[in-house]
Amino acid sequence: MKILLSNDDGYYASGIQALIDELEKDHEIYVAAPSVNHSAGSSALSVRKDIKIDNVKKNHYVIDGTPADCVHIALTCLIEEKIDIVISGINHGANLGDDVIYSGTVAAALEGRHLKMSPIAISLVSQNNISINQAAKISSKLINDIIINKVISQNTLLNINIPDSNTEEPVLEFTRLGKRGEPVPASKNSDNNFYKIGAAGAPIDSVLGTDFFAISQNRVSISPINYDLTNKEILEKLKKI
């Protein structure tokens, strides 16, 4: 299997490097990742500047651009071989509920939506009880299981969150996205011309069946995400007006 790996923490982050080491055991790996951290960069494309690319080793590209830039350029220009699937991660920190709107990790995966196999975004909640290498082993097994399962390997984006739990056999749960409340307000710094974005809101929809709940129970959360943002129910009502 030819896999394109990316992330938003940057090429030299431990998460993507650990995942490279694991996936190289069974697959042909290509890497296109940002030169610096682009967390919370969402799906931004650098359409107003030229983008510098360094081919640091065979099939490994460090790109002075956003996560979406990296995958977009790799699939449309850099890589001549046919890539089977795009995988983004392992991200340092969760991407739960509304986080997917801002997530550079999810955005990188989303650029692989035109391929036959579903792109996968992987995040590790924290590392107090689990190492990044353990998370990479879990991720590799999940990826291999998903690839061979036609039911869940096509026509969606799979957003995976791994809990901070040290266990040999993690429990999996297929979940919907939960929801956060209002974010902490932006704050003004001592200089009145500078402001700082506030933290994300606390979960307000974290009941059984959500990704928030699964993580609270130390289960691996796998959420299928649609590409089509159309509210079909409202669309049908509008057509009747």
Short mmCIF file of C-alpha atoms in Angstrom, two decimals, residues 8 47 51 55 68 79 92 105 127 141 143 191 205 215 217:
data_model
loop_
_atom_site.label_atom_id
_atom_site.label_comp_id
_atom_site.label_asym_id
_atom_site.label_seq_id
_atom_site.Cartn_x
_atom_site.Cartn_y
_atom_site.Cartn_z
CA ASP A 8 0.23 19.92 11.25
CA VAL A 47 -2.42 30.96 -2.72
CA ILE A 51 6.11 27.63 -1.46
CA ASN A 55 13.40 16.90 -0.57
CA ALA A 68 -3.36 21.43 3.25
CA ILE A 79 4.56 12.32 -6.39
CA HIS A 92 -0.01 16.07 19.76
CA THR A 105 -4.47 17.55 11.19
CA GLN A 127 1.16 11.59 26.85
CA LYS A 141 -2.87 -1.69 13.70
CA ILE A 143 -4.84 1.64 9.85
CA ASP A 191 -0.32 46.72 24.65
CA ASP A 205 -22.39 17.54 24.33
CA ILE A 215 -12.14 9.38 25.38
CA GLN A 217 -13.76 6.14 29.17
#
